Short mmCIF file of N, CA, C and O in Angstrom, two decimals:
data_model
loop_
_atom_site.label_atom_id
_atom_site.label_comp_id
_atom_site.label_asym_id
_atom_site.label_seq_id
_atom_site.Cartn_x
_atom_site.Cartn_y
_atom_site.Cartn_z
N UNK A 1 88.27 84.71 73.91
CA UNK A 1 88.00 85.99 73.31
C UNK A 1 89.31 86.68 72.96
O UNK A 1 90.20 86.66 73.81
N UNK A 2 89.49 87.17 72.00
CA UNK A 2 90.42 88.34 71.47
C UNK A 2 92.08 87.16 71.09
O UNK A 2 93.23 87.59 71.07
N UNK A 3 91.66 85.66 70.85
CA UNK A 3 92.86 85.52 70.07
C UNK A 3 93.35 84.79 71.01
O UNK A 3 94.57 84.73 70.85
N UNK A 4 92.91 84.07 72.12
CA UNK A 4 93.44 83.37 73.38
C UNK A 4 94.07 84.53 74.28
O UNK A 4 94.68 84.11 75.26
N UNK A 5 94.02 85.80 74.13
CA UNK A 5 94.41 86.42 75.59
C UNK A 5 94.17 86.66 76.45
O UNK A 5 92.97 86.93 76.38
N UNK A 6 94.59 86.81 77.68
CA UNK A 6 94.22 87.35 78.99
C UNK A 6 93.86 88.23 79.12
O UNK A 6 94.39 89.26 78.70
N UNK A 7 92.46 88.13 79.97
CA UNK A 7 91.74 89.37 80.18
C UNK A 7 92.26 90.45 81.32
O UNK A 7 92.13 90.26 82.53
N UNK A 8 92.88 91.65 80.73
CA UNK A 8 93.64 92.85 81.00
C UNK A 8 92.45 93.26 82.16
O UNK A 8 91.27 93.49 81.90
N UNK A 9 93.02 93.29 83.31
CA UNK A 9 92.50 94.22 84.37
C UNK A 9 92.42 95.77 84.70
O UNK A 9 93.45 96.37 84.98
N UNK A 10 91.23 96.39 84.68
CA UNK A 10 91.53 97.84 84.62
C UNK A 10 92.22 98.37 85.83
O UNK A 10 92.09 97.83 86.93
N UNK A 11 92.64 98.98 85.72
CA UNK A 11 93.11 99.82 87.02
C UNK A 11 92.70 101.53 87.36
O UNK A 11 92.47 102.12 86.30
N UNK A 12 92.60 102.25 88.36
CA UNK A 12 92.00 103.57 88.55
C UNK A 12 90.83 103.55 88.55
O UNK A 12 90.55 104.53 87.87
N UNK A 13 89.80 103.04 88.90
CA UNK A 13 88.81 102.81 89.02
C UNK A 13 88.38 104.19 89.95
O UNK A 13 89.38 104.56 90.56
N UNK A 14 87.54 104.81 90.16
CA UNK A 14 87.48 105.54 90.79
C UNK A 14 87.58 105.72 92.27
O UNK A 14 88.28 106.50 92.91
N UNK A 15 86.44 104.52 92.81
CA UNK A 15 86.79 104.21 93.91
C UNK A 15 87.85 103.05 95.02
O UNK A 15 87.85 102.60 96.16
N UNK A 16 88.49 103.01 94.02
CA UNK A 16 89.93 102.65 94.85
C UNK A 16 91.41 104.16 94.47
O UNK A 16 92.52 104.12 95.00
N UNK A 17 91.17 104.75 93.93
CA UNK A 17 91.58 106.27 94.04
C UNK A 17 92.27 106.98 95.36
O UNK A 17 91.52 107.45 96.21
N UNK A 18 93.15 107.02 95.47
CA UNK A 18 93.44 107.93 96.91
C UNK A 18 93.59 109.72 96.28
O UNK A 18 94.25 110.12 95.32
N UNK A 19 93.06 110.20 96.87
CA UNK A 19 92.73 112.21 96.51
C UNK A 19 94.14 112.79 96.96
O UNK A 19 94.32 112.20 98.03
N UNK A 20 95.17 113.57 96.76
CA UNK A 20 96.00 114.13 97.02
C UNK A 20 95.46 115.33 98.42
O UNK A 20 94.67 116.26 98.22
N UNK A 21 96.01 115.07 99.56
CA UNK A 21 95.52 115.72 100.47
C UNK A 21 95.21 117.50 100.06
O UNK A 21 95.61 117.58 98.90
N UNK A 22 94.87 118.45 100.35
CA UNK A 22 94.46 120.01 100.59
C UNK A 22 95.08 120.30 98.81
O UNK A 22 96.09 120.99 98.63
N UNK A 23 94.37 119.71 97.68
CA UNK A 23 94.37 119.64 96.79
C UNK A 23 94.04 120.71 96.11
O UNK A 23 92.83 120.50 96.01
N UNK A 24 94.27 121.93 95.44
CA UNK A 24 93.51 122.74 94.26
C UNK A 24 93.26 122.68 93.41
O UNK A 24 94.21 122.33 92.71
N UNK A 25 92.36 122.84 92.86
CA UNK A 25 91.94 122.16 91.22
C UNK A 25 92.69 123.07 90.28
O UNK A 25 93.32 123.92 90.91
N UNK A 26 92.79 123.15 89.23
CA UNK A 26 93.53 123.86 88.42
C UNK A 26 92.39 125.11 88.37
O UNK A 26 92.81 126.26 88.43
N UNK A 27 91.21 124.92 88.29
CA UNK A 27 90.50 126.05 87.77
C UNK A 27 90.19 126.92 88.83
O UNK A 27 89.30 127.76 88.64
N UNK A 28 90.90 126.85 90.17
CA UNK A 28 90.99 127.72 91.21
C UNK A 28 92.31 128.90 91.51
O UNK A 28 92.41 129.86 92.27
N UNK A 29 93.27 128.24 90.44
CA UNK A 29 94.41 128.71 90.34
C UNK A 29 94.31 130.66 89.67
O UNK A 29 93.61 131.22 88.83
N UNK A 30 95.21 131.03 90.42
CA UNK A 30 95.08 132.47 90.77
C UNK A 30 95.61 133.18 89.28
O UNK A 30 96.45 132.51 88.68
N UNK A 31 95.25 134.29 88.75
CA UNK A 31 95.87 134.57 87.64
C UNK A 31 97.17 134.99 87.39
O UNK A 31 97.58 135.00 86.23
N UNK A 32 97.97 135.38 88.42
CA UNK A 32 99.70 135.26 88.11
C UNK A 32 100.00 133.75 87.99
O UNK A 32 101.03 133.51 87.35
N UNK A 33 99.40 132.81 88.41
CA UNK A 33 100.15 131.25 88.15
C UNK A 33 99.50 131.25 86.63
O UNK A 33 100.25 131.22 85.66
N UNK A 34 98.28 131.27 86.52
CA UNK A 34 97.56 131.00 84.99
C UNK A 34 98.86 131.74 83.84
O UNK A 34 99.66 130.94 83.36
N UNK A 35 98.99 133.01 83.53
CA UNK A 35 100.09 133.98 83.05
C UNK A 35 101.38 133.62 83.55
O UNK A 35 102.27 134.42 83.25
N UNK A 36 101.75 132.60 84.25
CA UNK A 36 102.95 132.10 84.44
C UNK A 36 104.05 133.69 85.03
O UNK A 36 105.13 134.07 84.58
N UNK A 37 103.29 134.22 86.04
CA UNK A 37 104.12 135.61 86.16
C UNK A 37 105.06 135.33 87.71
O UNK A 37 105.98 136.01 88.17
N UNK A 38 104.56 134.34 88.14
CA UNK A 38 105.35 133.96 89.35
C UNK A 38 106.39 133.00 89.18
O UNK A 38 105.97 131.93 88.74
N UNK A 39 107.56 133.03 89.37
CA UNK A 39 108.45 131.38 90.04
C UNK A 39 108.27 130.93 91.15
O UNK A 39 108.33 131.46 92.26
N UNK A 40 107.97 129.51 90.68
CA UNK A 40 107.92 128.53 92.19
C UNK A 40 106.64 127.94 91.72
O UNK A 40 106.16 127.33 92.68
N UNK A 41 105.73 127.83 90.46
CA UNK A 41 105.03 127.04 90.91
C UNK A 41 105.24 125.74 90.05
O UNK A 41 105.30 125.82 88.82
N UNK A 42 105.32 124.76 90.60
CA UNK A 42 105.52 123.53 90.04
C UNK A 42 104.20 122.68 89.53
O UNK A 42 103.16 122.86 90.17
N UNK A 43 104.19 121.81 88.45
CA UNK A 43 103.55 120.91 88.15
C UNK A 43 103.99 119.04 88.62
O UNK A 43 105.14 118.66 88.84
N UNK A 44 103.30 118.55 88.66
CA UNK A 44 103.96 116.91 88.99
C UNK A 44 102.76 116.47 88.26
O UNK A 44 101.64 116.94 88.07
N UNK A 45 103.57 115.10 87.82
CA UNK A 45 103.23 113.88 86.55
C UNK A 45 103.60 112.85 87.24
O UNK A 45 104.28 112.99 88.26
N UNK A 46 103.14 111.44 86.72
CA UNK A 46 103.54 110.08 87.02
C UNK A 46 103.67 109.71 85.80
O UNK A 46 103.03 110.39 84.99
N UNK A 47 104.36 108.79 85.34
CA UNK A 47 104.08 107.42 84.51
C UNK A 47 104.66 106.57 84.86
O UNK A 47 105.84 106.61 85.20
N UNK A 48 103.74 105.33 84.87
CA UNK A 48 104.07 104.02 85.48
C UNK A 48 104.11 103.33 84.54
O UNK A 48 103.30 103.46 83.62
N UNK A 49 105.34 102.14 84.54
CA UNK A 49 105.76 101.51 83.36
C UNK A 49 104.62 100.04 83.32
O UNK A 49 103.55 99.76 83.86
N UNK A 50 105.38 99.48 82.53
CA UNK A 50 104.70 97.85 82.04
C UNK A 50 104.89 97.11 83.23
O UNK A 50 105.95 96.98 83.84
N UNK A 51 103.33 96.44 83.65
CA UNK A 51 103.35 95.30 84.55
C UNK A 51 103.68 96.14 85.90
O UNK A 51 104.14 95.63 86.93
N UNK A 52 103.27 98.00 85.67
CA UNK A 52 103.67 98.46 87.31
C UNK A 52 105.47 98.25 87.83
O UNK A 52 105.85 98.76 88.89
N UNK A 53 106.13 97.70 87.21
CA UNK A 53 107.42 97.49 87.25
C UNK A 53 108.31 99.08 87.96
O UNK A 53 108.96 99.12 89.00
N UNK A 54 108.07 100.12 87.08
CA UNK A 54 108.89 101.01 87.18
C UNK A 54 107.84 102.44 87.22
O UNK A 54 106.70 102.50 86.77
N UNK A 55 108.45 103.29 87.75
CA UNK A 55 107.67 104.63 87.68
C UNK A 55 108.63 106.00 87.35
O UNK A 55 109.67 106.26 87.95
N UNK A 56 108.31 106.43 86.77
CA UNK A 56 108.94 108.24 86.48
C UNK A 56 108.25 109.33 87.00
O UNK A 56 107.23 109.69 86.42
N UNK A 57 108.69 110.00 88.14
CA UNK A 57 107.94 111.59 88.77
C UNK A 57 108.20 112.35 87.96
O UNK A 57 109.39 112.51 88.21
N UNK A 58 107.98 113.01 87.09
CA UNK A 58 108.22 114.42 86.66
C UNK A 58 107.99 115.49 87.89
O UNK A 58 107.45 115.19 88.95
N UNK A 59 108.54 116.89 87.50
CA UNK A 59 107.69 117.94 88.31
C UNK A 59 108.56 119.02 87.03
O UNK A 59 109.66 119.05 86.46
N UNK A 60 107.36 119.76 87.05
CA UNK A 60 107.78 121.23 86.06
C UNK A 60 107.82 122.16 86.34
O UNK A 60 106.67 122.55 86.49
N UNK A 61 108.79 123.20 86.62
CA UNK A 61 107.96 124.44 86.91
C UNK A 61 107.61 124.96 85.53
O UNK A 61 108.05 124.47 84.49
N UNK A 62 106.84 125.95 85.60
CA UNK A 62 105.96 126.63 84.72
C UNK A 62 106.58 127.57 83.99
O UNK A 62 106.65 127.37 82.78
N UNK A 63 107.10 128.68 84.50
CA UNK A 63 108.24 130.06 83.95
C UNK A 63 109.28 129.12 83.68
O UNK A 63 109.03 128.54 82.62
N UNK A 64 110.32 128.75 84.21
CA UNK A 64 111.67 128.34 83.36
C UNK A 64 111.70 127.19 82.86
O UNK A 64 112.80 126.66 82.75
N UNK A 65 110.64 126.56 82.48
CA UNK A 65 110.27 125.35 81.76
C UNK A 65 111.03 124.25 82.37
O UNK A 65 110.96 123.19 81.75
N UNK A 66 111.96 124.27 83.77
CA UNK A 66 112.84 123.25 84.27
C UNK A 66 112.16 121.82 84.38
O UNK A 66 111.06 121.73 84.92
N UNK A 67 112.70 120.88 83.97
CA UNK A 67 111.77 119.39 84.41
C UNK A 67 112.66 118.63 84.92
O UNK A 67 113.65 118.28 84.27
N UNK A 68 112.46 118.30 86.07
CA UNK A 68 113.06 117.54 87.00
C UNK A 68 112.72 115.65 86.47
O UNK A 68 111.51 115.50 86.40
N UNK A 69 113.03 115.11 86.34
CA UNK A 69 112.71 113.62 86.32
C UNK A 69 113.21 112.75 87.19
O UNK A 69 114.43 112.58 87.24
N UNK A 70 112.20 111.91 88.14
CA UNK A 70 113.06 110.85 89.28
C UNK A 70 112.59 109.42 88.48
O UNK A 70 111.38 109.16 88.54
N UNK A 71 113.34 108.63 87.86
CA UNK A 71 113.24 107.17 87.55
C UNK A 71 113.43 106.46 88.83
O UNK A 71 114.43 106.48 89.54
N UNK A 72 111.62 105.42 89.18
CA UNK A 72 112.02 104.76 90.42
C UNK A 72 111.38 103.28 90.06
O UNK A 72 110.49 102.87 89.31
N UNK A 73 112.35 102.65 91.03
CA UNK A 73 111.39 101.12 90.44
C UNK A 73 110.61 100.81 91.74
O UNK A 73 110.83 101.19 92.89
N UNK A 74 109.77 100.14 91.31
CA UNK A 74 108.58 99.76 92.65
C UNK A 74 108.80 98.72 93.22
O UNK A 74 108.37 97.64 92.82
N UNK A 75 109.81 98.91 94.70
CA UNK A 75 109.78 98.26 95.47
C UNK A 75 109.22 98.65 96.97
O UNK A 75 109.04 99.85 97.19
N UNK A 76 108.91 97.59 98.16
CA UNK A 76 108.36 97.84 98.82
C UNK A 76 109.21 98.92 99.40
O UNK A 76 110.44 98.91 99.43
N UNK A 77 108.12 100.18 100.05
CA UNK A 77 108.76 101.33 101.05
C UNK A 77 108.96 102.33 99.99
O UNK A 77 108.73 103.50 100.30
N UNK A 78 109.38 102.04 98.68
CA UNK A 78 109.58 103.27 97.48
C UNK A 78 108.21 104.42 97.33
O UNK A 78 108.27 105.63 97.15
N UNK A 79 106.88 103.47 97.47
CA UNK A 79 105.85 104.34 97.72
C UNK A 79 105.87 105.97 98.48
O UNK A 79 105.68 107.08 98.00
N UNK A 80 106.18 105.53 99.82
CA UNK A 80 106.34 107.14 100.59
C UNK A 80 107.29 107.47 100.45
O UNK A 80 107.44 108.50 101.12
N UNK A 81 108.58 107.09 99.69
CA UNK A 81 109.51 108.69 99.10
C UNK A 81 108.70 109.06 98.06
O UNK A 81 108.43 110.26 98.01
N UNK A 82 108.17 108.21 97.08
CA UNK A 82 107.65 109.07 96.17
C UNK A 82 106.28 109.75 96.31
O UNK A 82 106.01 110.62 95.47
N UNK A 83 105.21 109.41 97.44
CA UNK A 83 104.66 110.44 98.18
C UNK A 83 105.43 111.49 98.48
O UNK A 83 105.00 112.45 97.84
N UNK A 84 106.63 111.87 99.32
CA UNK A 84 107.72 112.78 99.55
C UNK A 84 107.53 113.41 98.47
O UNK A 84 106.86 114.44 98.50
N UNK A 85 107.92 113.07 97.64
CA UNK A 85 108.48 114.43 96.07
C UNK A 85 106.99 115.11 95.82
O UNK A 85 106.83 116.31 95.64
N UNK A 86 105.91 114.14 95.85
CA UNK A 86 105.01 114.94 95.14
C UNK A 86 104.45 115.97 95.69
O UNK A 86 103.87 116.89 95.11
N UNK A 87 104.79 115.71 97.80
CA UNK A 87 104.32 116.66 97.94
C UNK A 87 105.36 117.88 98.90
O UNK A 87 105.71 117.80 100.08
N UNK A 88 105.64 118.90 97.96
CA UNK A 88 106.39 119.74 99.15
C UNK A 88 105.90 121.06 99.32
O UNK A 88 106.39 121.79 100.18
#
């Protein structure tokens, strides 16, 4: 099928998912964070490269538009620092 290629495995499936512990949804968020009237509140992003190889943390704050970027490659133990960043 599709030209002799290999059939691409999905990933994120829902239930293999881990939930970010004492999590807030965005639509609980208070209206000085919504109006961006406070500093300090940060956003965090992932993107994970080709073949899972490499990963990029973003984190944003919101008012001074600052974006932090950590380029990490995925080796074993790299997981819980980058648990670390996402959560402080």
């Amino acid at each position: 099928r599709h030209q002799g290629k290999p059939y691409r495995k999905r990933y994120g499936h829902p239930n293999n998912r881990t939930g970010i512990p004492n999590r807030i949804d965005i639509d609980q968020r208070s209206d000085a964070v919504n109006n961006r009237e406070v500093f300090g509140h940060w956003e965090a992003d992932t993107i994970i490269g080709k073949a899972h190889k490499g990963v990029i943390v973003t984190l944003d704050e919101r008012i001074s538009k600052l974006r932090l970027a950590y380029p990490r490659r995925i080796i074993p133990g790299s997981v819980d620092k980058m648990r670390m960043l996402m959560v402080f």
